[in-house]
């Protein structure tokens, strides 16, 4: 194994932060104002970036349709973005965290702490966010509102909001074929067709994927199709229908110790091998509609409805758990431009509802146990929930350069959790109310430099399933095959946070830059811990004592050189994260495990006018603790990669090849924390991918 030098976090980030400061001091005076947008000429991505500049907080707009690299999962889509941690465990179950959201949630499970939408329609439900429908080939762009800025979308989670925007016939006309292949049996095949016919636009796509995985016992596959149909009924009324269906299946190799990752990272956890751990998801269906009515020149109304059915067949422990999930989610948004005390103003009124139609589980033995044969029925339980959020906000221009935003969200959360077989009287059912106010500003200091800030509150209800999956109340001996299984749910409080955020963004001779700092005081943080490992896996979730989340997020996209022979561009993203207890009785001011303190990504790219390009990239992550007692940590890492490709000037075809982790560095991609490992090397980490080669070819036909 090649040993690379490990630069300190301060050295890695110095150039980036210095460049940001210089950008603020030497803003190009000839740049246009940030709010000026020509909607008739700008692409939808450009319009999304302009809209982001009206938000008094940080966010990201990611162009996915024009990506020139492998896009296997959300980890690839969200790469090179400040403020976002996205790491793959070797399959599509990417662990995504923003500002410490869902910090301790393991990969491959329903994600927590971020409200995810598809085309503005909620994908996240009371049970969290499933991942199988987030196929990158179906996405045009991704809009991210980090932290409390998610309130703009009626999203109150600590991490904010992510909206995946589907490709349409307006941005992907014609026929497109793509084939990717690479290391360890990876293959992806995709076909898409779109177009516009009078007032109707349409886009259809099919994609299938297969892989052997980096670890042993890590193979998987997926296949599915999507459709996006839009109809401009009248000049002021548009409706759009969305359909997604996808099946996935992957083996679960399990977590490794630090010593194993250093010396044998492709190993599988012996316990996972012994029980043939796997996660089939037999078919998820998502059907949605979004209708927009431009009532008059100053007001609009938008209504959306989505049906989501996503069964799962979990075979990752001694028990088989067959889950039947169905959600019905809805949105309603009214927007009006008017004057307020003589100032131009916009008022928004919104409603967002996510509701479990079904959230039921049937549990059976996978193997003979205590005299009971495989297939013996052990439990049935249900965990239903409904989240309803009403939001009113106002954005007022006090001057040509200063805008003030105010808002208030009220959320009602309902839950109904119980073991239905064997029948028990301990049913947990209730309704809670909470609120989230917001005050923010944007100040256009110069035509190319904008300052922003906000003071906001976020609210995150516990998932109903976590009230029973992590319960410490069990069936006593004498209850047959159900003995020792959780018999009753336990109550959990809403997680709340008050966050102060300040930052700046703009354009300068150094390029497009942003710099944001935030401080969040969190109460009742929902933290999970692995109590028992596979094969009798037990991960519990509880409310923590007060915690603090604070950090710095910085990004810089620079054109270093441009001439007749081409251009040289550098993009950089740095995230500093300090998440810790605040005077906990047992752990004091310990850091929360599961995420690194420093993360830096950069790519240097040369592009020739003929269409040829070549790039070098790097990814640095500092060490991260693997237990709450901070007695053991995963190693830091520095990995390098390269990429070459060709974009035909005609736009009809594109080819690329990339080499990842060139030095074959062994490292931990994700961590699922324990309580107190007492300095022992426990299997808590998922290895990142070793040296890999991938290539892809895309054809477009009118």
XYZ file of C-alpha atoms in Angstrom, residues 22 35 116 119 142 356 426 438 471 538:
10
model
C -9.665 38.132 -1.594
C -30.878 39.427 -8.784
C -35.977 15.278 0.342
C -39.781 17.846 -8.339
C -30.378 19.088 -7.583
C -48.500 7.122 6.295
C -49.030 -0.741 25.305
C -37.299 32.799 11.119
C -37.382 -0.004 22.541
C -30.039 -3.843 17.698
